[in-house]
Coordinates of N, CA and C and ligand atoms in Angstrom, one line a residue:
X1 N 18.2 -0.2 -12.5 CA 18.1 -1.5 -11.9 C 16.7 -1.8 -11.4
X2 N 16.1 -3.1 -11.8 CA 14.9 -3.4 -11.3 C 14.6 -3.5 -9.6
X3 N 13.8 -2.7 -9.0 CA 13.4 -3.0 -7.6 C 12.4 -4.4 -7.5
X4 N 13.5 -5.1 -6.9 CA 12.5 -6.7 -6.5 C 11.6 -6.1 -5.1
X5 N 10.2 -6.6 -5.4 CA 9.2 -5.9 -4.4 C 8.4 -7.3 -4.0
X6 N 7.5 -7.4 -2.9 CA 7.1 -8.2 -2.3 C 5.3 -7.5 -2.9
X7 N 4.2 -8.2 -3.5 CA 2.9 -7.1 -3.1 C 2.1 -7.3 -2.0
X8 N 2.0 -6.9 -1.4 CA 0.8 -7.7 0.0 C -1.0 -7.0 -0.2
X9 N -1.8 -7.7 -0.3 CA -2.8 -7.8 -0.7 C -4.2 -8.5 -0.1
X10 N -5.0 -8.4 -0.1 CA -6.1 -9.4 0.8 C -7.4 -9.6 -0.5
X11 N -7.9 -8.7 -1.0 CA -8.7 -8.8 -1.6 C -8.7 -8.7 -3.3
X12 N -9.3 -7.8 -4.0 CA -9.7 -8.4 -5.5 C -8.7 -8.2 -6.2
X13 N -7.5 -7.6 -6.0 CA -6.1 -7.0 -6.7 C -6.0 -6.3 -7.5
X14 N -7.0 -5.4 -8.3 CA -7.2 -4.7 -9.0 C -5.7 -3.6 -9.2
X15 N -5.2 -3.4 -8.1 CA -4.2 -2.4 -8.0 C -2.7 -3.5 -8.0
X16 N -3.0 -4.4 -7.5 CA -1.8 -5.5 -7.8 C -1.4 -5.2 -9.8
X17 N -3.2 -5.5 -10.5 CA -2.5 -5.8 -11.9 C -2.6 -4.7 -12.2
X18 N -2.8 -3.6 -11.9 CA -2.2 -2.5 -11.9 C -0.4 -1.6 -12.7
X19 N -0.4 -2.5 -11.4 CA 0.8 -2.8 -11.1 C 1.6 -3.6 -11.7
X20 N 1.3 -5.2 -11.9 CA 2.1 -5.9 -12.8 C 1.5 -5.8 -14.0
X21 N 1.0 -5.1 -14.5 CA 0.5 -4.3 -16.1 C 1.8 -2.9 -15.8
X22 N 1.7 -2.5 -15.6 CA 3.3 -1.6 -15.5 C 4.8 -1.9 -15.6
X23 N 4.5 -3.1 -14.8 CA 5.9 -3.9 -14.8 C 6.1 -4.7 -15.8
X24 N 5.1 -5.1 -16.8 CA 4.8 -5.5 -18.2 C 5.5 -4.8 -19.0
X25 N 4.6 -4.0 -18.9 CA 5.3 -2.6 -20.4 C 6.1 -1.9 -20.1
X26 N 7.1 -2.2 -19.0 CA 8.2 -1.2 -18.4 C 7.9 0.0 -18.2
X27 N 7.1 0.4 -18.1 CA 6.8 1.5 -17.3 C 7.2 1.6 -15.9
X28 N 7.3 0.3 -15.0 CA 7.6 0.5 -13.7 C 8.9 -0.5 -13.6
X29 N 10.0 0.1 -13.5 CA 11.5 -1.1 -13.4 C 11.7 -1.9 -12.0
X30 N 10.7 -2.8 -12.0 CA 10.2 -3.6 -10.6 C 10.2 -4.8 -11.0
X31 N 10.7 -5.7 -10.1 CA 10.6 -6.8 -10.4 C 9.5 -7.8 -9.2
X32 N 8.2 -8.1 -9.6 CA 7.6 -8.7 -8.6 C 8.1 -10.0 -8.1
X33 N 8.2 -10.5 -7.0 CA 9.1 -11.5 -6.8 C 8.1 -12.6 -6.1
X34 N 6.9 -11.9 -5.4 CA 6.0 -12.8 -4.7 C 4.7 -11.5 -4.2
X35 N 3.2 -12.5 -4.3 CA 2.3 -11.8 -3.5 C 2.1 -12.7 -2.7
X36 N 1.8 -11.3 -1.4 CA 1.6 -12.3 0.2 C 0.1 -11.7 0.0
X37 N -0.7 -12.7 0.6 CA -2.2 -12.2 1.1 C -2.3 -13.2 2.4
X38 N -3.0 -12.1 3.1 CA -3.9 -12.9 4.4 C -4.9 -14.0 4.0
X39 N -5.5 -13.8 3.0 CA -6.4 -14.7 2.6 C -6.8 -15.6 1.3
X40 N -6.2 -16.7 2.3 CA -6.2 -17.7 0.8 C -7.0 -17.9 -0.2
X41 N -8.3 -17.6 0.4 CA -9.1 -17.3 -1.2 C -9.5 -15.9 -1.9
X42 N -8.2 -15.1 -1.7 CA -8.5 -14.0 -2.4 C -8.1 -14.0 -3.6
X43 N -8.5 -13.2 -4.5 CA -8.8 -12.9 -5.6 C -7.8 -13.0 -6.1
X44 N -6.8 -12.2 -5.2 CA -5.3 -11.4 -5.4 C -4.5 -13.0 -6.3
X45 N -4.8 -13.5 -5.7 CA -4.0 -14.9 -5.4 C -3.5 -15.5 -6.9
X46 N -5.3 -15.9 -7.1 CA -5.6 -16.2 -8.4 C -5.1 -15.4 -9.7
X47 N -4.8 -14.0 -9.6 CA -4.7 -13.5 -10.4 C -3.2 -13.4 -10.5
X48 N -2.3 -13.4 -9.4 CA -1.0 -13.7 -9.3 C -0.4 -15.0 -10.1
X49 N -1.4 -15.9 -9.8 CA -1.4 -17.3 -10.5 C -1.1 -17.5 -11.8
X50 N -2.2 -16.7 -12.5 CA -2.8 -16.5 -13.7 C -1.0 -15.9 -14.4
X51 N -0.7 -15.0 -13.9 CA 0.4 -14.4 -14.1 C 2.0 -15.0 -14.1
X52 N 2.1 -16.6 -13.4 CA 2.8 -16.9 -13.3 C 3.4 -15.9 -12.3
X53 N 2.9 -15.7 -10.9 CA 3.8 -14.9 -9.9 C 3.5 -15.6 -9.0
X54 N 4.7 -15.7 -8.6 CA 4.5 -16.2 -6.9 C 3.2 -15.9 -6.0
X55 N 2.6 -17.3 -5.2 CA 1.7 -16.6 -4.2 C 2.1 -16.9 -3.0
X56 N 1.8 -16.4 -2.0 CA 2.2 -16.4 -0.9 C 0.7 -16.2 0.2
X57 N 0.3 -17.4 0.5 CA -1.4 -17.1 1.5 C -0.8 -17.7 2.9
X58 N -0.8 -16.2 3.9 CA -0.4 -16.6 5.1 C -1.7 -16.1 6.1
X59 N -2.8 -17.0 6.4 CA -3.8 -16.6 7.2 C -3.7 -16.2 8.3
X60 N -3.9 -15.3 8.8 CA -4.3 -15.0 9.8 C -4.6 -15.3 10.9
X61 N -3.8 -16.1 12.4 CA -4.5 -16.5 13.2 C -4.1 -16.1 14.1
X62 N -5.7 -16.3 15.2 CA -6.3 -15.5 16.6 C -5.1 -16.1 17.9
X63 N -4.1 -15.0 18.5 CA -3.8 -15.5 19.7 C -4.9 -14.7 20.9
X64 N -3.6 -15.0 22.2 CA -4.5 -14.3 22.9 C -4.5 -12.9 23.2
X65 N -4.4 -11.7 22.5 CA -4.3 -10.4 22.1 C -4.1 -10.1 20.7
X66 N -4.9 -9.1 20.3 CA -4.6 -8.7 19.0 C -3.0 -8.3 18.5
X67 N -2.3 -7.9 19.2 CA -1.0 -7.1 19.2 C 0.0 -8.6 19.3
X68 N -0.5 -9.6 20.0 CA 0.3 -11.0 19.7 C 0.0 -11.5 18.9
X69 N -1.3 -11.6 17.8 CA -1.4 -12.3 16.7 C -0.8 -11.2 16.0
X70 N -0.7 -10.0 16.1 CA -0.4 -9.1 14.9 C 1.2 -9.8 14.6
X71 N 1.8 -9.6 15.9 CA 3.5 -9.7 15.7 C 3.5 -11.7 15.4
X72 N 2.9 -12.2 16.0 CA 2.9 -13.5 15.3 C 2.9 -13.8 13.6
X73 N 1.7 -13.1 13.2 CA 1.3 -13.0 12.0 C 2.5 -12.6 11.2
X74 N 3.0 -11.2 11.5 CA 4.4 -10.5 11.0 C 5.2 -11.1 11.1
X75 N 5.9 -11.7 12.3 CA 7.1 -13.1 11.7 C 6.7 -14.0 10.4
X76 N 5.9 -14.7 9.9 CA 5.4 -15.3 9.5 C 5.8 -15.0 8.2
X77 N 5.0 -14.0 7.8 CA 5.5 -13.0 6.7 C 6.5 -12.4 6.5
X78 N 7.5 -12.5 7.2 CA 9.1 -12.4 7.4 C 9.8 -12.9 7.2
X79 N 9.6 -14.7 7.8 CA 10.4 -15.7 7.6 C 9.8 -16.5 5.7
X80 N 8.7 -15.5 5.3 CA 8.7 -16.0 3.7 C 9.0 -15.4 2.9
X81 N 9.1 -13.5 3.5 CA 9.2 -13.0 2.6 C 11.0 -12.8 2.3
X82 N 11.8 -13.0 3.8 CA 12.7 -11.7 3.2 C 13.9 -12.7 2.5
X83 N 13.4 -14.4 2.7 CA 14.4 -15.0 1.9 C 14.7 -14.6 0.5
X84 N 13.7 -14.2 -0.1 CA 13.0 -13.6 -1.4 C 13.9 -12.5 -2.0
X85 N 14.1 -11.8 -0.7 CA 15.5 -10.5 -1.5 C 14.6 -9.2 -1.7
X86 N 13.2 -8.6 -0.9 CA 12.8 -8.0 -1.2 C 13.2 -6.1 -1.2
X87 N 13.2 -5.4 -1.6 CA 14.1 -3.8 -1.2 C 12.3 -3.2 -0.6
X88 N 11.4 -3.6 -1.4 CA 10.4 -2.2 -1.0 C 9.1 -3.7 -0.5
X89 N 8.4 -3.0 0.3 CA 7.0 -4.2 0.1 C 6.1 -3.1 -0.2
X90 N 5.0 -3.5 -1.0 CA 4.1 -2.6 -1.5 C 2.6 -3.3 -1.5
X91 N 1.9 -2.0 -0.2 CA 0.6 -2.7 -0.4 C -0.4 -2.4 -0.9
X92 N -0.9 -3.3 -1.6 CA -1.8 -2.9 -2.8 C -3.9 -3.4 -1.6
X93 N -4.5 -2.8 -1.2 CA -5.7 -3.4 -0.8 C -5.2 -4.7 0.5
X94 N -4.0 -4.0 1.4 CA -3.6 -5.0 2.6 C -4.6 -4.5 3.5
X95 N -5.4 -5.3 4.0 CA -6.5 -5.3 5.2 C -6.1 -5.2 6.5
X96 N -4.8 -5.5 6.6 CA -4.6 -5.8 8.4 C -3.2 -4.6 8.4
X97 N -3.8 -4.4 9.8 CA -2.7 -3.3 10.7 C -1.0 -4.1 10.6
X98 N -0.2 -3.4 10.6 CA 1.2 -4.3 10.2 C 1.7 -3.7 11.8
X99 N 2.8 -4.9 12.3 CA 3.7 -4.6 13.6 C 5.0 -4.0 13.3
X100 N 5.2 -3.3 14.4 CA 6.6 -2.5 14.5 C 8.2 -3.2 13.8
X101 N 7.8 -4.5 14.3 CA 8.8 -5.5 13.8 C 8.9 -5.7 12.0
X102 N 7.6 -5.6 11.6 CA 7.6 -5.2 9.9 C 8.2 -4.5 9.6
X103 N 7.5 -3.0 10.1 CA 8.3 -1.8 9.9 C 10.0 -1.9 9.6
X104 N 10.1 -2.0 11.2 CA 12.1 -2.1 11.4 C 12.4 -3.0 10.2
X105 N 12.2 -3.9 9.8 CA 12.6 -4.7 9.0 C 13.1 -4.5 7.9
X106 N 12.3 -3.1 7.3 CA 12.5 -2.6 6.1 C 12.8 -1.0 6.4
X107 N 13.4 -0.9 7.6 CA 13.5 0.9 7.7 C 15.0 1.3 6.8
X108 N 14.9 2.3 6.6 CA 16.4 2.5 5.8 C 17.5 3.4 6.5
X109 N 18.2 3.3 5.8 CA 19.2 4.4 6.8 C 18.8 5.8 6.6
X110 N 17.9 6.2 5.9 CA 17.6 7.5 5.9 C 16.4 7.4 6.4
X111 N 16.0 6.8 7.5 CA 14.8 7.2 8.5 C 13.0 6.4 8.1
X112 N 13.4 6.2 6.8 CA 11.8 6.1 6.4 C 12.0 4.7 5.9
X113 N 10.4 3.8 6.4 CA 10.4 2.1 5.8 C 10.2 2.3 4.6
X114 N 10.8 1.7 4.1 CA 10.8 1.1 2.4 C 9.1 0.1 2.2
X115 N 7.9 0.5 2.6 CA 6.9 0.0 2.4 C 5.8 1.1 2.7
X116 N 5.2 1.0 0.5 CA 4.4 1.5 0.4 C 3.0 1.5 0.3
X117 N 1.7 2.5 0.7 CA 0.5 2.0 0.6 C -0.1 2.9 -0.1
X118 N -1.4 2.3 -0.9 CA -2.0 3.3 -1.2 C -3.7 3.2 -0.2
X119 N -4.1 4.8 -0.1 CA -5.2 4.7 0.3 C -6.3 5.3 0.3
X120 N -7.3 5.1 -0.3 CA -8.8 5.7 -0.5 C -9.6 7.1 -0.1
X121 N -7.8 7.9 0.4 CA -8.9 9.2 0.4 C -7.7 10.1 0.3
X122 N -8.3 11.6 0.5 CA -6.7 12.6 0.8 C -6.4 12.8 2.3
X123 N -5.6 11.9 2.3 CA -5.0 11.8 3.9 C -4.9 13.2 4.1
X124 N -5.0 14.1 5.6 CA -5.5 13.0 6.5 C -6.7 12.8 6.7
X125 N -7.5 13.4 5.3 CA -8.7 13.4 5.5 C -9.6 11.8 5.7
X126 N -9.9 11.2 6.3 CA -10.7 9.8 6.2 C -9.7 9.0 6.3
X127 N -8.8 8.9 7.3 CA -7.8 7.4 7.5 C -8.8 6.2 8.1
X128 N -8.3 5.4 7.8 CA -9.2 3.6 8.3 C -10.0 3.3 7.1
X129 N -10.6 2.7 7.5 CA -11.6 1.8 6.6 C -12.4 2.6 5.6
X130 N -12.6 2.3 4.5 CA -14.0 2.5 3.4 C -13.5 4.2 3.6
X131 N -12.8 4.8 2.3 CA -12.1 5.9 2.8 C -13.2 6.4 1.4
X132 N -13.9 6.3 1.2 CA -14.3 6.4 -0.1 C -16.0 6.6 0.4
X133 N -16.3 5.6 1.3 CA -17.8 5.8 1.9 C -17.8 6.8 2.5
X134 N -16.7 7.0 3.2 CA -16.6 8.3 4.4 C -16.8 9.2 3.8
X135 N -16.2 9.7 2.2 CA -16.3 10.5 1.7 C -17.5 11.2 1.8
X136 N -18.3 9.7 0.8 CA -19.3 9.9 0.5 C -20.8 10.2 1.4
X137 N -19.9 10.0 2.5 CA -21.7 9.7 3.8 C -21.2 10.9 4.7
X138 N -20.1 11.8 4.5 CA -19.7 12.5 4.8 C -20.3 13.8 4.0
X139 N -20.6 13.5 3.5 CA -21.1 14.8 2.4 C -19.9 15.3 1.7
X140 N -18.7 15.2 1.5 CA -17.6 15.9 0.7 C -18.2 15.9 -0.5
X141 N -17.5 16.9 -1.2 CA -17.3 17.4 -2.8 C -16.7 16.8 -3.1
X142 N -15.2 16.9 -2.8 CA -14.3 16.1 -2.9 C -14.0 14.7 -2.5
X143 N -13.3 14.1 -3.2 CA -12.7 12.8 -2.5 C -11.4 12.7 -3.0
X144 N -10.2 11.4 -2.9 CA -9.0 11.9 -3.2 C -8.5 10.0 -3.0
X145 N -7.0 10.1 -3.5 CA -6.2 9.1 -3.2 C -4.4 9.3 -2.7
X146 N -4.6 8.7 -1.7 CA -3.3 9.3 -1.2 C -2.2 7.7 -1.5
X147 N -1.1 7.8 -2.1 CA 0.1 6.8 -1.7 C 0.6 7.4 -0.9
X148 N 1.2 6.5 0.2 CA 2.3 7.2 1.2 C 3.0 5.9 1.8
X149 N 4.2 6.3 2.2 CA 5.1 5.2 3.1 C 4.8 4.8 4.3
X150 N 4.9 3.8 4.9 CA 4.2 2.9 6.0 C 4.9 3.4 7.4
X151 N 4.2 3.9 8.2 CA 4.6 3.9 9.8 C 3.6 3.1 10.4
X152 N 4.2 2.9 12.1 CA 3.5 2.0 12.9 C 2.1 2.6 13.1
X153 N 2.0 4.2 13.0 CA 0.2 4.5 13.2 C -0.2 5.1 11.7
X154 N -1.6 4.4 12.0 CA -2.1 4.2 10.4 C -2.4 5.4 9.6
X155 N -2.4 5.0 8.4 CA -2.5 6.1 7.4 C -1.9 7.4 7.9
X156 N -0.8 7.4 8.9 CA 0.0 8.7 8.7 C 1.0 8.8 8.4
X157 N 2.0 7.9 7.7 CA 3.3 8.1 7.0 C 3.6 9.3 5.6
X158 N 4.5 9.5 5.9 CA 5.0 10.6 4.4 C 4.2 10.1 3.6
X159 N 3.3 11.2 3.0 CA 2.6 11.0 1.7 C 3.4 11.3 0.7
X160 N 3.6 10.3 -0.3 CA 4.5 10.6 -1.4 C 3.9 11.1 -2.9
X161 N 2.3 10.8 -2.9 CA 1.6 11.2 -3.9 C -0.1 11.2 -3.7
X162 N -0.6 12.4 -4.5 CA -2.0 12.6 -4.0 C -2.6 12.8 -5.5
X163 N -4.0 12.8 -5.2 CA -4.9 13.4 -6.3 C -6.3 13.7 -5.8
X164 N -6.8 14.3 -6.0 CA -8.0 14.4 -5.8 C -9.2 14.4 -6.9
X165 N -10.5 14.2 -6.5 CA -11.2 14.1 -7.7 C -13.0 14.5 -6.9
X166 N -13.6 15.5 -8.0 CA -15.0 15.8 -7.7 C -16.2 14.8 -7.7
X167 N -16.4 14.7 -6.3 CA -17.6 13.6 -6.3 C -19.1 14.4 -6.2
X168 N -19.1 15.6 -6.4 CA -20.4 16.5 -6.2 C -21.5 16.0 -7.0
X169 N -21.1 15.4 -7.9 CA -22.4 14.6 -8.8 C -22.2 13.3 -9.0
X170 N -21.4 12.8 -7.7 CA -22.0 11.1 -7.5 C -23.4 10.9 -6.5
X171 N -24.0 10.0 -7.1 CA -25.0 9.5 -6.1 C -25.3 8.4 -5.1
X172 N -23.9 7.7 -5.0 CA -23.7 6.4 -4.6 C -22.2 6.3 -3.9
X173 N -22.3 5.5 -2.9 CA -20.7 5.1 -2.3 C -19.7 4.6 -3.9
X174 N -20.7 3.8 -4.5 CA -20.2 3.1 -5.4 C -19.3 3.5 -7.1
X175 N -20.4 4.8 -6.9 CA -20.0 6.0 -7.9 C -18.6 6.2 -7.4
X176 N -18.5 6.5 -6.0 CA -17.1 7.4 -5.8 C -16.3 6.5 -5.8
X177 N -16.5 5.4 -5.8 CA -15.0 4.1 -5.5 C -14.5 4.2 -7.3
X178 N -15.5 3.3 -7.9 CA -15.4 3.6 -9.4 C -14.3 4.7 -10.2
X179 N -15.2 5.7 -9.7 CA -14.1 7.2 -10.2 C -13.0 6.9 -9.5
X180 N -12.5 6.6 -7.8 CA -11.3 6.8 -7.1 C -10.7 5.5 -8.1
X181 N -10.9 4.0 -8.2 CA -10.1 3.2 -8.6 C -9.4 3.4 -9.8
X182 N -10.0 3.9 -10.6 CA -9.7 4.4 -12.0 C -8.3 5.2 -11.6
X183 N -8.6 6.2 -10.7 CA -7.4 7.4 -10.3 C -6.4 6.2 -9.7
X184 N -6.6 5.2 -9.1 CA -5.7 4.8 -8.3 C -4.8 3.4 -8.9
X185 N -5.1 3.1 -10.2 CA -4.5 2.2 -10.6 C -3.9 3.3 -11.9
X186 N -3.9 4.2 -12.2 CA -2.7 5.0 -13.1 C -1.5 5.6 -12.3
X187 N -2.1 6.4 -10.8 CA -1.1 6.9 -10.0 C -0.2 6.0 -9.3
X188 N -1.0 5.0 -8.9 CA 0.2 4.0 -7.6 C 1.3 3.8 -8.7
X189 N 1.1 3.3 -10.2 CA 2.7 2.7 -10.9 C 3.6 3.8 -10.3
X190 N 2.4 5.1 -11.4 CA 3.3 6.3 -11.4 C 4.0 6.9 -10.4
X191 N 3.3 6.6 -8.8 CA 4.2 7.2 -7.8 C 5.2 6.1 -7.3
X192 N 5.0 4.9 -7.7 CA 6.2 4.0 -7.6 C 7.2 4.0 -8.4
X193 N 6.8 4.4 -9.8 CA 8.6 4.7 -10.6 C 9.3 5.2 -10.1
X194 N 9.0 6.5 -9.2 CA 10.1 7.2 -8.7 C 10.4 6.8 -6.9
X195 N 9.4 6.1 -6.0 CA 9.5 6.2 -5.1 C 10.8 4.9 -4.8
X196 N 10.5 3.5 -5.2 CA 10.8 2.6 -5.7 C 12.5 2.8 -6.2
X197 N 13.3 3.5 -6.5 CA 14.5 3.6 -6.9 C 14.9 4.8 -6.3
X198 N 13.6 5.2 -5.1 CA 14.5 6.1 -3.7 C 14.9 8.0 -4.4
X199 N 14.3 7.9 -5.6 CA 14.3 9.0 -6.2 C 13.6 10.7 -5.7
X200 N 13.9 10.6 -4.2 CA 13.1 11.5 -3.2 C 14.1 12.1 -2.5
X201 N 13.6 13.4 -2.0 CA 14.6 13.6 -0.9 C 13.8 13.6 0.2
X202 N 14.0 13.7 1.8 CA 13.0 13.4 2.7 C 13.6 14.5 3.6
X203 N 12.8 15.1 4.1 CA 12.8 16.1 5.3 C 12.0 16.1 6.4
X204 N 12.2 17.0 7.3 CA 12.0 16.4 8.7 C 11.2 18.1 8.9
X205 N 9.9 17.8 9.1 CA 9.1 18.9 10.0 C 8.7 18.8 11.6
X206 N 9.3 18.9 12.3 CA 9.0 18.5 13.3 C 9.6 17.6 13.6
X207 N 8.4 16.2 14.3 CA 9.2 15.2 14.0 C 8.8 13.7 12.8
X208 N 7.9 14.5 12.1 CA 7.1 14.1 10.9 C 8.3 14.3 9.3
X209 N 8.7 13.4 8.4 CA 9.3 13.2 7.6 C 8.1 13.7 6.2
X210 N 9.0 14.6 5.6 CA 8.2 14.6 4.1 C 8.7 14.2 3.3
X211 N 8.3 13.6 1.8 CA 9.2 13.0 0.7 C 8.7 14.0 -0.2
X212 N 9.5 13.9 -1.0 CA 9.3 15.1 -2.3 C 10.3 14.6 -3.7
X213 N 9.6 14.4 -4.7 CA 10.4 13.5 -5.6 C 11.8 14.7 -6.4
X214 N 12.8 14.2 -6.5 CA 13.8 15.0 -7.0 C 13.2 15.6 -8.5
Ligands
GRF1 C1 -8.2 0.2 -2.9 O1 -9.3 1.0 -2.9 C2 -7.1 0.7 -2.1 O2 -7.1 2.1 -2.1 C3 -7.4 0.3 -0.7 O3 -8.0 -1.0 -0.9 C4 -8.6 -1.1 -2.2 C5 -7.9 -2.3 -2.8 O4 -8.6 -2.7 -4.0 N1 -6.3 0.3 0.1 P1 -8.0 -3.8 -5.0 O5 -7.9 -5.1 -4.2 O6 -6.6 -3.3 -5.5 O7 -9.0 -3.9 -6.1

């Protein structure tokens, strides 16, 4: 059965068509149903367009605390997305911190949100921003791409899929993005075929959940 998914996105989408290039040639049994972006003139948008997919541009705006525009913002994205019938939301290049209320929204009865991310390094090596410069201004050999499922503190949810890749003979931030994007638009389909139709079993270390595909 196809998984209807929401993509959430801010910038160039490169991992969106990724993604609906998967869901093209069935490789990935998904049904995109809508992309949300923060920002209405992103790239994502256009390229959704192009595609005949739904867009969804819900900007961003300033209250008086970050943590009340966050949950402001997240209704917002709520009241568009879940008419829609979504099972997983999947973020492909989402820029902004998501609220607890997201979360719950899509938690399952086996403990873990049904919203996936991918992100720019091997967790937990380099969580936040530019996970790829850190690498690289970091001195690492390595760099990596981690997918994992969404909790309220960032970049630490169950990782459901990794890779890594040698940046010892890059010479540039730009080098190492290049090589990571390449790695990250073949793995995100691939770790969503199976994540996507729940194809995991999940265990509990502590009080940290691991997913591990059957
Ligand atoms: C990717 O590097 C992804 O890992 C990170 O944001 C970037 C999005 O790129 N979370 P794109 O918009 O998919 O091209």
């Amino acid at each position: 059965m196809k998984t209807p998914i929401v993509v959430m996105a801010s910038g160039s989408g490169t991992n969106f068509e990724a993604i609906a290039d998967a869901v093209r040639s069935g490789r990935l049994d998904a049904e995109i149903l809508a992309v949300m972006s923060d920002r209405p003139d992103s790239a994502v948008l256009e390229k959704a367009a192009r595609r005949g997919i739904r867009g969804l541009s819900i900007p961003f705006e300033k209250a008086a605390n970050i943590e009340d525009a966050r949950s402001l913002h997240d209704e917002r994205i709520l009241s568009a997305v879940l008419p829609l019938g979504p099972r997983f939301l999947v973020m492909a290049g989402y820029m902004r911190i998501v609220s607890r209320r997201l979360i719950e929204a899509f938690r399952s009865e086996n403990g873990y949100a049904r919203i996936v991310n991918i992100h720019p390094s091997l967790l937990p090596a380099f969580p936040g921003i530019g996970g790829y410069s850190q690498a690289f201004r970091y001195g690492a050999k390595v760099a990596g791409v981690s997918v994992h499922l969404v909790e309220e503190e960032v970049d630490v949810g169950p990782i459901c899929g990794q890779e890594s890749f040698s940046i010892a003979g890059c010479r540039s931030e730009s080098e190492v993005e290049e090589l990571g994007k390449k790695i990250e638009h073949r793995l995100y389909p691939e770790v969503l075929s199976w994540v996507l139709p729940e194809k995991f079993e999940v265990t509990k270390n502590r009080r940290r959940l691991c997913v591990r595909p059957h």
